[in-house]
Short mmCIF file of C-alpha atoms in Angstrom, two decimals:
data_model
loop_
_atom_site.label_atom_id
_atom_site.label_comp_id
_atom_site.label_asym_id
_atom_site.label_seq_id
_atom_site.Cartn_x
_atom_site.Cartn_y
_atom_site.Cartn_z
CA MET A 343 32.57 18.66 16.71
CA MET A 344 31.40 19.49 13.20
CA THR A 345 30.56 23.19 12.66
CA PRO A 346 26.77 23.50 12.16
CA ASN A 347 26.03 24.58 8.59
CA LEU A 348 22.64 24.22 6.89
CA LYS A 349 23.37 26.78 4.15
CA SER A 350 22.63 24.39 1.29
CA LYS A 351 19.48 22.87 2.83
CA LYS A 352 15.93 23.83 1.85
CA ILE A 353 13.87 23.76 5.05
CA LEU A 354 10.13 23.76 5.81
CA ILE A 355 8.84 24.72 9.27
CA VAL A 356 5.24 23.67 10.06
CA GLU A 357 4.12 25.25 13.35
CA ASP A 358 0.81 26.93 14.20
CA TYR A 359 2.13 28.86 17.24
CA PRO A 360 3.79 32.09 15.93
CA VAL A 361 6.25 32.48 18.84
CA MET A 362 7.49 28.89 18.50
CA ARG A 363 7.63 29.15 14.72
CA LYS A 364 9.83 32.23 15.02
CA ALA A 365 12.03 30.55 17.65
CA ILE A 366 12.70 27.54 15.41
CA GLU A 367 13.41 29.86 12.51
CA GLN A 368 15.96 31.77 14.62
CA MET A 369 17.59 28.49 15.68
CA LEU A 370 18.03 27.56 12.04
CA TYR A 371 19.59 30.91 11.22
CA THR A 372 22.21 30.30 13.91
CA LEU A 373 22.99 27.07 12.03
CA ASN A 374 23.63 29.12 8.84
CA ALA A 375 20.33 28.12 7.22
CA GLN A 376 19.30 30.45 4.40
CA GLN A 377 16.42 28.72 2.58
CA ILE A 378 13.56 28.60 5.09
CA VAL A 379 9.84 28.38 4.30
CA THR A 380 7.22 28.53 7.07
CA THR A 381 3.55 27.63 7.28
CA ASP A 382 1.07 27.34 10.15
CA THR A 383 -1.26 24.61 8.85
CA GLY A 384 -1.13 21.02 7.66
CA LEU A 385 -2.76 21.99 4.37
CA GLY A 386 -0.13 24.69 3.95
CA ALA A 387 2.60 22.09 4.52
CA ILE A 388 1.23 19.81 1.81
CA SER A 389 0.88 22.78 -0.55
CA GLU A 390 4.51 23.84 0.03
CA MET A 391 5.79 20.28 -0.46
CA LYS A 392 3.94 20.09 -3.76
CA LYS A 393 5.67 23.28 -4.90
CA ALA A 394 9.23 22.44 -3.83
CA LYS A 395 11.42 19.55 -2.69
CA PHE A 396 12.64 20.10 0.86
CA ASP A 397 15.74 18.63 2.47
CA ILE A 398 14.36 19.12 5.99
CA VAL A 399 10.79 19.30 7.33
CA LEU A 400 10.27 20.31 10.96
CA CYS A 401 6.61 19.67 11.71
CA ASP A 402 4.69 20.16 14.94
CA TYR A 403 2.20 17.41 15.80
CA ASN A 404 -0.61 19.69 16.99
CA LEU A 405 -1.54 22.18 14.28
CA GLY A 406 -4.94 23.37 15.51
CA THR A 407 -7.87 22.59 13.24
CA GLY A 408 -7.31 20.61 10.06
CA LYS A 409 -4.47 18.14 9.44
CA ASN A 410 -2.14 17.30 12.31
CA GLY A 411 1.54 16.47 11.91
CA GLN A 412 0.85 12.74 11.67
CA GLN A 413 -1.54 13.32 8.77
CA VAL A 414 0.95 15.66 7.07
CA LEU A 415 3.64 12.95 7.12
CA GLU A 416 1.11 10.30 6.10
CA GLU A 417 0.08 12.30 3.02
CA ALA A 418 3.64 13.34 2.16
CA LYS A 419 4.69 9.69 2.06
CA TYR A 420 1.54 8.54 0.25
CA HIS A 421 2.02 11.04 -2.58
CA LYS A 422 5.86 10.89 -2.47
CA LEU A 423 6.15 14.62 -1.77
CA LEU A 424 9.38 14.12 0.17
CA PRO A 425 12.67 13.21 -1.54
CA PHE A 426 13.93 9.83 -0.35
CA ASN A 427 16.89 11.50 1.40
CA ALA A 428 14.88 14.24 3.16
CA VAL A 429 14.78 14.40 6.97
CA PHE A 430 11.33 14.71 8.59
CA ILE A 431 11.32 15.60 12.29
CA MET A 432 8.07 15.44 14.26
CA ILE A 433 7.92 18.02 17.07
CA THR A 434 5.56 18.08 20.04
CA ALA A 435 5.22 19.43 23.55
CA GLU A 436 3.14 16.44 24.70
CA GLN A 437 4.04 12.96 25.91
CA ASN A 438 0.65 11.30 25.36
CA GLN A 439 1.19 7.61 24.55
CA GLY A 440 -1.50 7.37 21.88
CA MET A 441 -0.24 10.48 20.14
CA VAL A 442 3.42 9.40 20.26
CA LEU A 443 2.61 5.91 18.94
CA GLY A 444 0.38 7.40 16.25
CA ALA A 445 3.13 9.76 15.14
CA MET A 446 5.75 7.00 15.16
CA ASP A 447 3.42 4.75 13.15
CA ASN A 448 4.29 6.77 10.04
CA LYS A 449 8.02 6.50 10.80
CA PRO A 450 9.34 10.07 10.97
CA ASP A 451 13.13 10.22 10.93
CA GLU A 452 13.15 11.79 14.39
CA TYR A 453 10.78 12.65 17.21
CA LEU A 454 11.75 15.82 19.08
CA THR A 455 10.10 17.02 22.30
CA LYS A 456 9.83 20.71 23.19
CA PRO A 457 11.73 22.54 24.53
CA PHE A 458 14.95 21.99 22.55
CA ASN A 459 17.90 24.14 21.50
CA ALA A 460 19.78 24.67 18.24
CA GLN A 461 22.55 22.22 19.11
CA GLN A 462 20.06 19.45 19.96
CA LEU A 463 18.24 20.07 16.68
CA PHE A 464 21.46 20.05 14.67
CA SER A 465 22.72 16.84 16.29
CA ARG A 466 19.50 15.08 15.25
CA LEU A 467 19.75 16.46 11.72
CA GLN A 468 23.43 15.60 11.41
CA ARG A 469 22.87 12.03 12.60
CA ASN A 470 20.24 11.53 9.89
CA PHE A 471 22.27 13.22 7.15
CA VAL A 472 25.24 10.93 7.87
CA ARG A 473 23.02 7.83 7.80
CA LYS A 474 21.14 8.86 4.66
CA LEU A 475 24.34 9.79 2.81
CA TYR A 476 25.85 6.41 3.65
CA LEU A 477 22.72 4.56 2.46
CA VAL A 478 21.99 6.76 -0.56
CA SER A 479 22.87 4.11 -3.16
CA VAL A 480 20.37 1.70 -1.57
CA GLU A 481 17.57 4.12 -0.63
CA ARG A 482 17.59 5.76 -4.07
CA GLU A 483 16.89 2.43 -5.79
CA ILE A 484 14.23 1.48 -3.22
CA ASP A 485 12.54 4.82 -3.93
CA LYS A 486 12.53 3.92 -7.64
CA GLY A 487 11.13 0.46 -6.90
CA ASN A 488 14.31 -1.18 -8.22
CA PHE A 489 14.80 -3.72 -5.42
CA ALA A 490 17.26 -5.81 -7.40
CA LEU A 491 19.79 -2.98 -7.74
CA ALA A 492 19.07 -1.85 -4.16
CA THR A 493 19.98 -5.36 -2.99
CA HIS A 494 23.19 -5.33 -5.02
CA ASN A 495 24.20 -1.97 -3.54
CA CYS A 496 23.29 -3.06 -0.01
CA GLU A 497 25.47 -6.15 -0.25
CA LYS A 498 28.31 -4.01 -1.61
CA LEU A 499 28.10 -1.79 1.47
CA LEU A 500 27.95 -4.82 3.78
CA ARG A 501 31.25 -6.05 2.32
CA GLN A 502 32.90 -2.84 3.56
CA ASN A 503 32.34 -4.12 7.13
CA ASP A 504 31.61 -0.77 8.74
CA PRO A 505 30.82 -1.83 12.36
CA ASN A 506 28.68 1.28 13.01
CA MET A 507 26.46 0.64 9.97
CA ARG A 508 26.30 -3.14 9.92
CA LEU A 509 23.00 -3.49 11.83
CA PRO A 510 21.15 -0.80 9.83
CA LEU A 511 22.42 -2.46 6.63
CA LEU A 512 21.34 -5.92 7.80
CA LYS A 513 17.90 -4.53 8.64
CA LEU A 514 17.66 -3.08 5.12
CA ARG A 515 18.96 -6.32 3.58
CA GLY A 516 16.36 -8.36 5.45
CA GLU A 517 13.56 -6.05 4.33
CA LEU A 518 14.77 -6.18 0.72
CA ALA A 519 14.88 -9.98 0.84
CA LEU A 520 11.31 -10.07 2.17
CA ASN A 521 10.14 -7.62 -0.51
CA THR A 522 11.67 -9.74 -3.26
CA GLY A 523 10.37 -13.03 -1.87
CA ASP A 524 13.89 -14.28 -1.05
CA LEU A 525 12.82 -15.89 2.22
CA LYS A 526 15.96 -18.01 2.56
CA THR A 527 18.23 -14.96 2.55
CA ALA A 528 15.87 -13.03 4.85
CA GLN A 529 15.93 -15.88 7.36
CA SER A 530 19.72 -16.04 7.23
CA VAL A 531 19.97 -12.27 7.84
CA TYR A 532 17.59 -12.25 10.80
CA GLN A 533 19.20 -15.29 12.42
CA GLU A 534 22.63 -13.67 12.07
CA VAL A 535 21.32 -10.54 13.81
CA LEU A 536 19.69 -12.50 16.64
CA GLN A 537 22.91 -14.39 17.31
CA GLN A 538 24.51 -11.02 18.09
CA ARG A 539 21.64 -9.11 19.70
CA ASP A 540 18.01 -9.84 20.56
CA LEU A 541 16.45 -7.11 18.40
CA PRO A 542 12.65 -6.93 17.96
CA TRP A 543 12.79 -6.17 14.23
CA ALA A 544 14.74 -9.38 13.61
CA ARG A 545 12.17 -11.41 15.59
CA LEU A 546 9.42 -9.71 13.59
CA GLY A 547 11.20 -10.63 10.36
CA LEU A 548 11.23 -14.33 11.27
CA GLY A 549 7.49 -14.13 12.00
CA ILE A 550 6.85 -12.54 8.61
CA ILE A 551 8.86 -15.31 6.93
CA ALA A 552 6.70 -17.94 8.67
CA PHE A 553 3.61 -16.06 7.49
CA HIS A 554 4.80 -16.07 3.87
CA GLN A 555 5.58 -19.78 4.16
CA ASN A 556 1.94 -20.31 5.22
CA ASP A 557 3.09 -21.56 8.63
CA TYR A 558 0.46 -19.49 10.41
CA GLU A 559 0.78 -21.37 13.70
CA LEU A 560 4.47 -20.44 13.96
CA ALA A 561 3.80 -16.90 12.74
CA ILE A 562 1.08 -16.38 15.36
CA ALA A 563 3.29 -17.74 18.15
CA THR A 564 6.19 -15.51 17.04
CA PHE A 565 4.09 -12.34 16.92
CA GLN A 566 2.42 -13.14 20.25
CA ASP A 567 5.81 -13.64 21.92
CA LEU A 568 7.02 -10.37 20.40
CA ILE A 569 3.99 -8.45 21.71
CA GLY A 570 4.56 -9.99 25.14
CA LEU A 571 8.11 -8.62 25.17
CA TYR A 572 7.40 -5.34 23.35
CA PRO A 573 3.73 -4.45 23.96
CA MET A 574 4.09 -1.08 22.20
CA MET A 575 5.30 -2.60 18.92
CA LEU A 576 2.26 -1.87 16.76
CA GLU A 577 3.67 -3.56 13.65
CA ALA A 578 3.60 -6.88 15.51
CA TYR A 579 -0.14 -6.44 16.16
CA ASP A 580 -0.72 -5.77 12.45
CA TRP A 581 1.08 -8.95 11.42
CA LEU A 582 -0.61 -10.99 14.12
CA ALA A 583 -4.00 -9.83 12.83
CA LYS A 584 -2.96 -10.79 9.26
CA ALA A 585 -1.86 -14.23 10.46
CA HIS A 586 -5.14 -14.85 12.32
CA GLU A 587 -7.10 -13.76 9.27
CA ALA A 588 -5.03 -15.99 6.96
CA ALA A 589 -5.65 -18.85 9.39
CA ASP A 590 -9.38 -18.22 8.92
CA ASP A 591 -9.91 -16.82 12.41
CA PRO A 592 -11.41 -13.36 11.83
CA GLN A 593 -12.55 -13.07 15.45
CA GLU A 594 -8.96 -13.32 16.76
CA ALA A 595 -7.86 -10.90 14.04
CA LEU A 596 -10.53 -8.45 15.19
CA GLU A 597 -9.46 -8.68 18.84
CA THR A 598 -5.82 -8.10 17.85
CA VAL A 599 -6.64 -4.98 15.83
CA ASN A 600 -8.74 -3.75 18.75
CA LEU A 601 -5.75 -4.11 21.10
CA ALA A 602 -3.59 -2.08 18.72
CA LEU A 603 -6.25 0.63 18.56
CA ASP A 604 -6.37 0.78 22.35
CA LEU A 605 -2.73 1.88 22.14
CA SER A 606 -3.04 4.15 19.11
CA PRO A 607 -6.71 5.05 18.45
CA SER A 608 -6.03 7.60 15.71
CA ALA A 609 -4.66 5.05 13.19
CA ILE A 610 -7.23 5.34 10.39
CA LEU A 611 -6.11 2.24 8.45
CA ARG A 612 -6.53 0.09 11.56
CA GLN A 613 -9.97 1.59 12.17
CA LYS A 614 -10.91 0.63 8.61
CA LYS A 615 -9.59 -2.89 9.18
CA LEU A 616 -11.51 -3.18 12.46
CA ALA A 617 -14.71 -2.05 10.73
CA ALA A 618 -14.30 -4.65 7.97
CA LEU A 619 -13.55 -7.47 10.43
CA ALA A 620 -16.43 -6.49 12.71
CA ASP A 621 -18.75 -6.44 9.70
CA LYS A 622 -17.48 -9.86 8.60
CA THR A 623 -18.01 -11.36 12.06
CA GLU A 624 -21.47 -9.75 12.35
CA ASN A 625 -20.40 -7.56 15.27
CA LEU A 626 -22.53 -4.76 13.88
CA GLU A 627 -22.32 -2.50 16.92
CA LEU A 628 -18.51 -2.49 16.78
CA ALA A 629 -18.56 -2.16 12.99
CA GLU A 630 -20.77 0.93 13.24
CA LYS A 631 -18.45 2.48 15.82
CA ALA A 632 -15.31 1.72 13.78
CA TYR A 633 -16.79 3.05 10.53
CA LYS A 634 -17.85 6.24 12.30
CA THR A 635 -14.34 6.68 13.67
CA ALA A 636 -12.83 6.05 10.23
CA VAL A 637 -15.16 8.67 8.73
CA LYS A 638 -14.16 11.16 11.44
CA LEU A 639 -10.43 10.50 11.10
CA GLY A 640 -10.73 10.64 7.33
CA LYS A 641 -11.88 14.27 7.32
CA ASN A 642 -8.25 15.44 7.25
CA SER A 643 -6.53 12.27 6.04
CA VAL A 644 -5.21 11.21 2.65
CA HIS A 645 -6.98 7.90 3.39
CA LYS A 646 -10.42 9.52 3.36
CA SER A 647 -12.57 7.15 1.32
CA PRO A 648 -16.16 6.74 0.09
CA SER A 649 -15.94 3.11 1.22
CA ASP A 650 -16.05 4.23 4.87
CA TYR A 651 -19.35 6.04 4.29
CA SER A 652 -20.83 3.22 2.22
CA GLY A 653 -19.63 0.69 4.81
CA LEU A 654 -21.41 2.63 7.56
CA ALA A 655 -24.54 2.93 5.42
CA ARG A 656 -24.51 -0.82 4.81
CA ILE A 657 -24.33 -1.46 8.56
CA TYR A 658 -27.42 0.73 8.97
CA VAL A 659 -29.16 -1.38 6.29
CA LYS A 660 -28.26 -4.54 8.23
CA THR A 661 -29.57 -3.06 11.48
CA ASN A 662 -32.84 -1.96 9.84
CA ALA A 663 -32.07 1.75 10.07
CA PRO A 664 -32.78 2.81 6.45
CA HIS A 665 -33.19 6.52 7.22
CA GLU A 666 -29.77 6.65 8.92
CA ALA A 667 -28.36 4.83 5.87
CA LEU A 668 -29.81 7.46 3.52
CA GLN A 669 -28.48 10.26 5.72
CA THR A 670 -24.98 8.72 5.58
CA LEU A 671 -25.23 8.36 1.80
CA GLU A 672 -26.25 12.01 1.53
CA GLU A 673 -23.05 12.93 3.36
CA LEU A 674 -21.13 10.65 1.00
CA HIS A 675 -22.58 12.59 -1.98
CA GLN A 676 -21.53 15.87 -0.40
CA GLN A 677 -18.01 14.75 0.47
CA PHE A 678 -17.30 13.05 -2.88
CA ALA A 679 -19.32 15.05 -5.39
CA ASN A 680 -18.99 13.86 -9.00
CA GLU A 681 -16.69 10.95 -8.10
CA PRO A 682 -17.79 7.80 -10.02
CA GLU A 683 -16.71 5.32 -7.32
CA ALA A 684 -18.63 7.22 -4.63
CA GLU A 685 -21.70 7.53 -6.84
CA LEU A 686 -21.64 3.81 -7.62
CA ARG A 687 -21.24 2.85 -3.96
CA ALA A 688 -24.18 5.06 -3.06
CA ALA A 689 -26.39 3.78 -5.90
CA ILE A 690 -25.82 0.13 -4.94
CA ILE A 691 -26.82 0.70 -1.31
CA GLU A 692 -29.70 3.04 -2.24
CA THR A 693 -31.13 0.21 -4.33
CA GLU A 694 -31.32 -2.00 -1.25
CA VAL A 695 -32.50 0.80 1.08
CA PHE A 696 -35.40 1.83 -1.14
CA GLN A 697 -36.38 -1.80 -1.54
CA LYS A 698 -36.53 -2.13 2.25
CA LEU A 699 -38.67 1.01 2.37
CA GLY A 700 -41.00 -0.51 -0.24
CA ASP A 701 -40.33 2.21 -2.84
CA ASP A 702 -39.84 0.12 -5.99
CA THR A 703 -39.65 3.18 -8.25
CA LEU A 704 -36.73 4.76 -6.41
CA ALA A 705 -35.07 1.35 -6.02
CA LEU A 706 -35.22 0.81 -9.79
CA GLN A 707 -33.88 4.34 -10.45
CA ALA A 708 -30.93 3.69 -8.13
CA PHE A 709 -30.27 0.30 -9.73
CA ASP A 710 -30.37 1.77 -13.25
CA LYS A 711 -27.89 4.43 -12.14
CA ALA A 712 -25.59 1.74 -10.69
CA ARG A 713 -25.65 -0.22 -13.96
CA GLN A 714 -25.00 2.92 -15.97
CA LEU A 715 -22.03 3.89 -13.81
CA ASN A 716 -20.63 0.37 -14.03
CA GLU A 717 -20.92 0.43 -17.80
CA GLN A 718 -19.09 3.74 -17.90
CA PHE A 719 -16.40 3.14 -15.28
CA GLY A 720 -16.67 -0.55 -14.39
CA LYS A 721 -13.12 -1.75 -15.15
CA ASN A 722 -11.64 1.22 -13.30
CA THR A 723 -13.79 0.56 -10.23
CA PRO A 724 -12.38 -1.30 -7.18
CA GLU A 725 -13.04 -5.01 -7.47
CA ASP A 726 -14.67 -5.27 -4.03
CA LEU A 727 -17.25 -2.76 -5.23
CA ARG A 728 -17.88 -4.69 -8.43
CA LEU A 729 -18.55 -7.76 -6.29
CA GLU A 730 -21.12 -5.72 -4.36
CA LEU A 731 -22.75 -4.81 -7.67
CA VAL A 732 -22.88 -8.50 -8.61
CA LYS A 733 -24.90 -9.17 -5.43
CA THR A 734 -27.25 -6.28 -6.23
CA CYS A 735 -27.74 -7.52 -9.78
CA PHE A 736 -28.60 -11.00 -8.52
CA MET A 737 -31.10 -9.54 -6.03
CA GLN A 738 -32.67 -7.52 -8.83
CA GLY A 739 -32.84 -10.57 -11.10
CA ASP A 740 -30.40 -9.08 -13.62
CA HIS A 741 -28.32 -12.18 -14.31
CA SER A 742 -27.00 -10.82 -17.61
CA THR A 743 -25.13 -7.89 -15.99
CA SER A 744 -23.93 -9.98 -13.05
CA GLU A 745 -22.55 -12.66 -15.37
CA LYS A 746 -20.76 -10.05 -17.48
CA ILE A 747 -19.08 -8.55 -14.41
CA ILE A 748 -18.19 -11.99 -13.01
CA ALA A 749 -16.63 -13.03 -16.34
CA ASP A 750 -14.41 -9.94 -16.35
CA LEU A 751 -13.43 -10.40 -12.68
CA VAL A 752 -12.59 -14.07 -13.20
CA ARG A 753 -10.41 -13.32 -16.25
CA ASN A 754 -8.40 -10.77 -14.29
CA ASN A 755 -8.13 -12.74 -11.04
CA ILE A 756 -7.93 -16.36 -12.14
CA ASP A 757 -4.55 -16.69 -10.38
CA ASP A 758 -5.87 -15.29 -7.07
CA PRO A 759 -7.50 -18.24 -5.22
CA HIS A 760 -8.92 -16.07 -2.41
CA PHE A 761 -10.71 -13.73 -4.82
CA ILE A 762 -11.99 -16.65 -6.91
CA ASP A 763 -13.31 -18.19 -3.68
CA ASP A 764 -15.18 -14.93 -2.92
CA ILE A 765 -16.80 -15.08 -6.38
CA ASN A 766 -17.81 -18.70 -5.85
CA LYS A 767 -19.37 -17.89 -2.47
CA ILE A 768 -21.49 -15.11 -3.97
CA CYS A 769 -22.64 -17.30 -6.85
CA THR A 770 -23.42 -20.20 -4.50
CA GLY A 771 -25.46 -17.86 -2.30
CA PHE A 772 -27.65 -17.03 -5.30
CA ASN A 773 -27.76 -20.61 -6.67
CA HIS A 774 -25.53 -19.61 -9.57
CA ASN A 775 -22.50 -21.74 -8.73
CA ALA A 776 -22.67 -23.83 -11.92
CA PHE A 777 -22.09 -20.68 -13.97
CA SER A 778 -19.04 -19.58 -11.96
CA GLU A 779 -17.49 -23.05 -11.83
CA ASN A 780 -17.76 -23.49 -15.61
CA LEU A 781 -16.46 -19.97 -16.21
CA ILE A 782 -13.49 -20.46 -13.92
CA GLN A 783 -12.61 -23.75 -15.60
CA ARG A 784 -12.86 -22.20 -19.08
CA THR A 785 -10.80 -19.17 -18.07
CA ARG A 786 -8.05 -21.27 -16.57
CA GLN A 787 -7.89 -23.26 -19.80
CA GLU A 788 -7.85 -20.04 -21.82
CA VAL A 789 -4.85 -18.70 -19.86
CA VAL A 790 -3.04 -22.05 -20.23
CA THR A 791 -3.71 -22.02 -23.99
CA ILE A 792 -2.43 -18.45 -24.35
CA ASN A 793 0.64 -19.25 -22.28
CA ASN A 794 1.42 -22.41 -24.24
CA ARG A 795 1.03 -20.60 -27.55
CA GLY A 796 3.27 -17.74 -26.47
CA VAL A 797 5.93 -20.09 -25.07
CA SER A 798 5.82 -22.20 -28.24
CA LEU A 799 6.41 -19.16 -30.44
CA PHE A 800 9.17 -18.02 -28.12
CA LYS A 801 10.92 -21.41 -28.33
CA GLN A 802 10.75 -21.14 -32.13
CA GLY A 803 12.60 -17.83 -31.92
CA LYS A 804 9.51 -15.85 -32.95
CA VAL A 805 9.89 -13.23 -30.22
CA LYS A 806 7.75 -10.59 -31.93
CA GLU A 807 4.88 -13.03 -32.49
CA ALA A 808 5.11 -14.34 -28.91
CA LEU A 809 4.97 -10.79 -27.58
CA GLU A 810 1.88 -10.08 -29.72
CA VAL A 811 0.11 -13.09 -28.16
CA PHE A 812 0.64 -11.76 -24.65
CA GLU A 813 -0.12 -8.15 -25.62
CA ASN A 814 -3.47 -9.23 -27.10
CA ALA A 815 -4.22 -11.25 -23.97
CA PHE A 816 -3.25 -8.26 -21.82
CA SER A 817 -5.74 -6.03 -23.66
CA LYS A 818 -8.50 -8.44 -22.61
CA MET A 819 -7.11 -9.25 -19.16
CA PRO A 820 -5.20 -6.11 -18.02
CA ASN A 821 -5.05 -7.23 -14.38
CA ASN A 822 -4.06 -10.85 -14.92
CA LYS A 823 -0.76 -11.44 -13.11
CA THR A 824 0.29 -14.46 -15.18
CA ILE A 825 -0.23 -12.64 -18.46
CA ILE A 826 1.63 -9.48 -17.46
CA LEU A 827 4.53 -11.43 -15.94
CA ASN A 828 5.00 -13.44 -19.13
CA MET A 829 4.71 -10.26 -21.16
CA ALA A 830 7.43 -8.61 -19.04
CA LYS A 831 9.71 -11.64 -19.53
CA ILE A 832 9.27 -11.57 -23.31
CA ILE A 833 9.95 -7.81 -23.46
CA VAL A 834 13.17 -8.15 -21.46
CA TYR A 835 14.28 -11.12 -23.57
CA ASP A 836 13.52 -9.14 -26.72
CA ILE A 837 15.83 -6.34 -25.54
CA LYS A 838 18.46 -8.92 -24.68
CA ALA A 839 18.13 -10.76 -27.98
CA ASN A 840 17.50 -7.99 -30.49
CA GLY A 841 19.05 -4.92 -28.93
CA SER A 842 17.81 -2.02 -26.86
CA SER A 843 16.08 1.23 -27.72
CA VAL A 844 14.60 4.07 -25.69
CA GLU A 845 11.08 2.88 -26.61
CA LYS A 846 11.77 -0.73 -25.63
CA MET A 847 13.35 0.23 -22.31
CA LEU A 848 10.46 2.53 -21.45
CA ASN A 849 7.92 -0.17 -22.36
CA ALA A 850 9.75 -2.70 -20.17
CA LYS A 851 9.76 -0.33 -17.18
CA VAL A 852 6.04 0.45 -17.63
CA VAL A 853 5.07 -3.23 -17.79
CA ILE A 854 7.26 -4.18 -14.81
CA LYS A 855 5.80 -1.29 -12.79
CA LYS A 856 2.29 -2.47 -13.68
CA ALA A 857 3.20 -6.01 -12.58
CA ILE A 858 4.41 -4.67 -9.22
CA GLN A 859 1.19 -2.64 -8.80
CA LEU A 860 -0.86 -5.78 -9.45
CA GLY A 861 1.01 -7.61 -6.71
CA VAL A 862 3.15 -9.99 -8.78
CA ALA A 863 5.63 -11.53 -6.33
CA TYR A 864 8.87 -9.58 -6.15
CA ASN A 865 10.95 -12.73 -6.38
CA LYS A 866 9.56 -13.09 -9.91
CA ILE A 867 9.99 -9.40 -10.76
CA ALA A 868 13.43 -8.84 -9.18
CA PRO A 869 15.42 -10.92 -11.74
CA LEU A 870 13.78 -8.96 -14.57
CA GLN A 871 14.62 -5.66 -12.88
CA GLN A 872 18.22 -6.80 -12.37
CA GLU A 873 18.54 -7.90 -15.99
CA LEU A 874 16.98 -4.67 -17.24
CA ALA A 875 19.41 -2.63 -15.14
CA SER A 876 22.36 -4.51 -16.65
CA LEU A 877 20.97 -3.98 -20.15
CA ALA A 878 20.31 -0.26 -19.61
CA ASN A 879 23.95 0.63 -20.33
CA ASP A 880 24.22 -1.70 -23.28
CA HIS A 881 22.63 -0.45 -26.51
CA ALA A 882 24.53 -2.77 -28.86
CA ASP A 883 22.47 -4.86 -31.27
CA ARG A 884 23.12 -8.33 -29.89
CA ARG A 885 21.26 -11.46 -30.87
CA PRO A 886 22.14 -14.22 -28.38
CA ALA A 887 20.43 -17.58 -28.55
CA LEU A 888 17.24 -17.65 -26.52
CA ALA A 889 16.77 -20.53 -24.16
CA PRO A 890 13.40 -21.60 -22.76
CA GLU A 891 12.73 -20.81 -19.11
#
């Protein structure tokens, strides 16, 4: 057996009970640990992880008041406070199903139940260190968002045919294929796994493939079968809800999310989803309950959001409870003081509330504030909120502002049919559909014209001029996926054709990262990432002939 030695590891202990904290610390000392930091609160844990990069985090689930262990891990992952090769072990003395499922939802590396001894702790740590060291070449690139190189490294490891690591590698390879839109490879991987062993993650993968192929009937059947066999598999519920929603059955989606919350009620993102679905299906009583739960869970969560408060306030407006709506908005102001998004959300709903109360003066003041905030922060405001402002503008008879916002939203989302459909529905509801239809048609033509012009210049070998076309379009449409994808292609081809430089490489990485953030399909981004990686080590001034796509 390997001699326990944690001398080189930087370790964080998060435990609110002093006796237990000291006991874990003593265990670590027997394992030759020397760099140990302790804290007794979730906030303290986050603070320590912001100050230093830890190799090991041992975190108790119950931490008294404030953040619990689940919320610590949730925030650490959200803000990337943990190195990709760190080991996070969740510790608890309880066996409560909801708590265990909630903790596992955020995928800690291990789940350790008290009491335990030093050898048990070390065996868990050692198992994870061996796995993470073996997968380091893949996980490092995934952490960077470079899925193309991660895939290359994963396949290299698979060719080594290590029987102990083959299944973990196949699981990673399937996930990478899904992330890059390579559904054919993903299907091949999952079918290979299922021929050997009936593993739930492989079944889930096939369901996700069906979902991405828009075969919602098959996806729904796959996820339902999976839940029947593995009723505690929360990820299957999430995908089943997505499939029902994509199949335009929000009621079934709602019932699925509700079932998942029966198992793990402290999952804030599911509570938010339940609230939105209940609101959409006019189940206002359930929506109110879900929004209240999301607000409560958000108190100590990184997912705390002004949208939960404004969503609850809007339910109160719908149920003719204007005073409760104003009280909720007052709490929103207190919780998110001086935050533009929160202020805009509040101003939009206050406009409607004061109208219902018959106070035209206060309604106009709130509306003026909403317009002012939109003018100041509009393009940095979530698009769902800007759609809400469009509705408010229509109700107030301000067609000029609504049309300006719609024009900007259409330009940036012309290649998103679901969002364009939402815009059309709003305009139709206010008898303004002719405006939106004409705008959408003009915008589509504008994007086609820009694309054709850029491609034409590119074919003529005028790379610089082609890039300028897309850069100018990007300045007007910073969230348009087609524009940014074409821009990324031109930048990479420019490096390939005219040689690399630090500035060019940095620009390419920034644009590709922006494309990923906007949701451009990974199967379109991955080849560019792969090509960029191969060019990174080549700074020669080469000018190969450019071929059209």
